[in-house]
XYZ file of C-alpha atoms in Angstrom:
224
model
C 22.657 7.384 2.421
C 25.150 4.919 4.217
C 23.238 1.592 2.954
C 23.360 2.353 -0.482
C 27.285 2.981 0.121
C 30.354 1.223 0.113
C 29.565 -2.084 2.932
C 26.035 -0.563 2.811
C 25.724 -1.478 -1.169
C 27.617 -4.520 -0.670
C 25.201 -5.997 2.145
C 22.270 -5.041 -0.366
C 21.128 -7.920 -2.038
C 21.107 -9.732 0.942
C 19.459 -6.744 3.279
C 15.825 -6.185 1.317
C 15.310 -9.658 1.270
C 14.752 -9.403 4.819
C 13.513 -6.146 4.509
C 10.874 -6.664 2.096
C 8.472 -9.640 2.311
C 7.638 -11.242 -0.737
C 10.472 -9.437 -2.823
C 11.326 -12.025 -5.352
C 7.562 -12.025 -5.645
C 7.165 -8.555 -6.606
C 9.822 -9.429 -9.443
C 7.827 -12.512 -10.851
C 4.503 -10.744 -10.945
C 5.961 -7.499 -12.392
C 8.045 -10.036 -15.312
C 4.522 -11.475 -15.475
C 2.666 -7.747 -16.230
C 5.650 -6.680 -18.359
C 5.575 -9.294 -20.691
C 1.709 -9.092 -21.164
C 2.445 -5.331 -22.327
C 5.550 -5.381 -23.852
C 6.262 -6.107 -27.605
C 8.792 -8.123 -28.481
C 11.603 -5.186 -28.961
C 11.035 -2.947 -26.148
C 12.981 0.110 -24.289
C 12.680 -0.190 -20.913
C 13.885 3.008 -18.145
C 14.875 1.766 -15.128
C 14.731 4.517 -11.961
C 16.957 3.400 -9.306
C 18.611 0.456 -10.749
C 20.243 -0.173 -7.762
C 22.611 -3.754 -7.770
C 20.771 -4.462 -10.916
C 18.856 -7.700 -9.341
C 15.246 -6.623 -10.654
C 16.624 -5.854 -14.320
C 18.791 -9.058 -14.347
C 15.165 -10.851 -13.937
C 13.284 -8.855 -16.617
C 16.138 -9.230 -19.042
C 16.272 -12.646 -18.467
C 12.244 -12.875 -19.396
C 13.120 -11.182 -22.919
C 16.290 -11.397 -24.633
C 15.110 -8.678 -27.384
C 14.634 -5.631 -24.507
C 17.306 -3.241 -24.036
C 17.775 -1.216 -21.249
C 18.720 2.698 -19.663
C 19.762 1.466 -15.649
C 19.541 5.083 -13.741
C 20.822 5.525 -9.904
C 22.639 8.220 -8.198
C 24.859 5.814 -6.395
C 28.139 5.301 -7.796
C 28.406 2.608 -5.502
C 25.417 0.527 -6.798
C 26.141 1.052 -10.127
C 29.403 -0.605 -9.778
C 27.984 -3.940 -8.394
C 25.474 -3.348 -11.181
C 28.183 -3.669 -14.051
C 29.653 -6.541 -12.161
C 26.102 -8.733 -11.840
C 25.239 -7.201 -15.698
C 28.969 -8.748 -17.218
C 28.142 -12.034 -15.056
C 25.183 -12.407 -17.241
C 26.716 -11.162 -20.770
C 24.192 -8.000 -20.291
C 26.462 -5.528 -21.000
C 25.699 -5.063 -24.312
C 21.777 -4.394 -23.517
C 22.236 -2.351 -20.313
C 23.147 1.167 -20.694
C 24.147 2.382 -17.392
C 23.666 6.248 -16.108
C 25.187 7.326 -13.250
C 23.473 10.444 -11.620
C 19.813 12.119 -11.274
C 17.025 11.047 -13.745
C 16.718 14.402 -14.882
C 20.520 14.236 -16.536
C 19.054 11.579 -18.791
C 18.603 12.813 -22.382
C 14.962 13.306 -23.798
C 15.134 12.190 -26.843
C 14.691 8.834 -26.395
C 11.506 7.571 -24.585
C 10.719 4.664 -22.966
C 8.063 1.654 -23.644
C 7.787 1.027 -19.813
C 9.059 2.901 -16.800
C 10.490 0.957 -13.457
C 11.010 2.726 -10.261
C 10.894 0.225 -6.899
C 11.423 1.166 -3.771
C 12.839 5.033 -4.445
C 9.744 7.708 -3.749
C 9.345 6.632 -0.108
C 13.059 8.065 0.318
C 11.655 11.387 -1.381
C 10.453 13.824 0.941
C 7.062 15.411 0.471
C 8.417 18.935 -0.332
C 7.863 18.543 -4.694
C 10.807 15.894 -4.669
C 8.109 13.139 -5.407
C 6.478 15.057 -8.088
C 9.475 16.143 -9.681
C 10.487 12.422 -9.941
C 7.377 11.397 -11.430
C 7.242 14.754 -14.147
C 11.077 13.487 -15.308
C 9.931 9.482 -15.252
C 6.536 11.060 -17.416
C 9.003 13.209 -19.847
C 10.798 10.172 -20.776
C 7.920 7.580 -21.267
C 6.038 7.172 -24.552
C 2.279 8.266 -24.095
C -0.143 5.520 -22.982
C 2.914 3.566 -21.768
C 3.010 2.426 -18.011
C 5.171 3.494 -15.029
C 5.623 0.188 -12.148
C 6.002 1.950 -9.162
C 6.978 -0.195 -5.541
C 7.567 1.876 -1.862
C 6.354 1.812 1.892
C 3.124 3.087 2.073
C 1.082 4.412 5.174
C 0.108 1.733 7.273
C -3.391 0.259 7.140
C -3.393 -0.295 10.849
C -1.628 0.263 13.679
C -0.572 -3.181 13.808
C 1.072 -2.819 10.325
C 4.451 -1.880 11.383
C 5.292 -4.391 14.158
C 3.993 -6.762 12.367
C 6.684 -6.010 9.703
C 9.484 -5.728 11.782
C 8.313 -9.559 13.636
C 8.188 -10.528 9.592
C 11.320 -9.551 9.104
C 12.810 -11.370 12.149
C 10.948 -14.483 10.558
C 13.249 -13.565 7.221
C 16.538 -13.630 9.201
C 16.908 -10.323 11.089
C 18.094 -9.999 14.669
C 15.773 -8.889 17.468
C 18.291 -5.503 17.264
C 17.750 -5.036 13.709
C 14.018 -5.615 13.656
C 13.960 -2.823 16.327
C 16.300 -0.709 14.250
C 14.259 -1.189 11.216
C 11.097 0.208 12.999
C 12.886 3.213 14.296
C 14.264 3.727 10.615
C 10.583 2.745 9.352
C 9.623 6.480 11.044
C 12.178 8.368 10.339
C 14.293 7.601 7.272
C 10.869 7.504 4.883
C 8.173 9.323 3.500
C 5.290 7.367 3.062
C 2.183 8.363 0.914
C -1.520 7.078 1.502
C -3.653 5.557 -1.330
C -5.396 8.921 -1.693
C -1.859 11.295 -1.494
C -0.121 8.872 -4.211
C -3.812 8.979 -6.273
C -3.195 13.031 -5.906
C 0.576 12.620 -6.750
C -0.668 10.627 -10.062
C -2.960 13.172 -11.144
C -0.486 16.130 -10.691
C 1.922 14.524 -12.995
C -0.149 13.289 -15.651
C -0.360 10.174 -14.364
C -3.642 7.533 -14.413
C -5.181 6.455 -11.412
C -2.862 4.159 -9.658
C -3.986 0.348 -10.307
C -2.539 -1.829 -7.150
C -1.007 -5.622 -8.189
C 0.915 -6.808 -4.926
C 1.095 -5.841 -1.154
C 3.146 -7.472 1.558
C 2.000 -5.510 5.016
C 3.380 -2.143 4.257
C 4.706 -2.270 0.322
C 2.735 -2.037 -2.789
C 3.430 -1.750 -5.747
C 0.986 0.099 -8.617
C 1.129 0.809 -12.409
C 0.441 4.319 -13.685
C -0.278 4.714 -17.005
C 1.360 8.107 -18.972
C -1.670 10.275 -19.915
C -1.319 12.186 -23.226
């Protein structure tokens, strides 16, 4: 896709904050959860690492947790390195460039992160296969964060995202743009097709800790 691309990776950081009410949020209360089930020395996967900005705040909550930073663009990843060296990370940050499924098995995970990445799957066994290679690489009774778009609640859900947005710094234009996008570019699930999607894969029930309008964010913990 275009926005996770050259200008399109660049404009990132500054994009989902618009995007995505309640984003740095989402990062405090996850740090907050993490830390509560983390030891001290941890492993943590990271599915869709993106420009690095959520593991740059979970590293900073722990300076003992190391880190496998996964994405498929090689565009991301290289804004990644650069924010990672900023903060002398480099040396707890291994960095894979491709598909989770080209990431060894021999080493599993104490916690699994993967924001804002299924609702781009479509509904056609991408989302399961996702969730079987996160499930392959986490240690059992661990936890899998998950964050994406979900159904709407309402028919009022969506507009009142895109006048949100607006309030976060978008244009008129791009709020309208963001709608059209909002029904075409993703692949929301409901509670009860993500609680299916859980089960399939070995998953627990899904256990919801933040919603802004349309995203939530769950933990899933690996059943053995």
């Amino acid at each position: 896709m275009s926005r996770f691309t050259h200008q399109g990776s660049q404009s990132y950081d500054a994009r989902i904050q618009k995007l995505i009410p309640g984003y740095a949020l989402l990062q405090q209360l996850t740090t907050a959860k993490l830390r509560s089930l983390l030891p001290s020395a941890a492993n943590l996967l990271i599915v869709g690492v993106g420009t690095g900005s959520e593991t740059l705040t979970f590293a900073k909550a722990n300076t003992s947790w190391t880190f496998t930073a996964v994405d498929i663009s090689a565009d991301m990843l290289d804004l990644a390195r650069q924010n990672f060296a900023k903060a002398n990370l480099e040396n707890r940050i291994n960095i894979h460039h491709g598909e989770l499924s080209t990431v060894p098995t021999d080493q599993t995970y104490d916690v699994a992160i993967c924001f804002f990445v299924l609702h781009f799957l479509p509904n056609d066994g991408s989302k399961e296969a996702l969730l079987f290679a996160i499930q392959q690489r986490l240690k059992p009774s661990c936890f899998l964060f998950i964050a994406d778009l979900m159904q709407p609640l309402s028919s009022l859900e969506r507009r009142a995202q895109a006048i949100m947005s607006q309030q976060l710094g978008l244009s008129d234009e791009q709020a309208q743009q963001m709608l059209e996008r909002l029904n075409s570019d993703f692949y929301p699930l409901s509670d009860l097709e993500l609680e299916h999607l859980a089960r399939e894969t070995r998953f627990s029930q899904p256990i919801q800790y933040f919603q802004a309008l349309g995203f939530h964010s769950h933990m899933l913990k690996h059943l053995t």
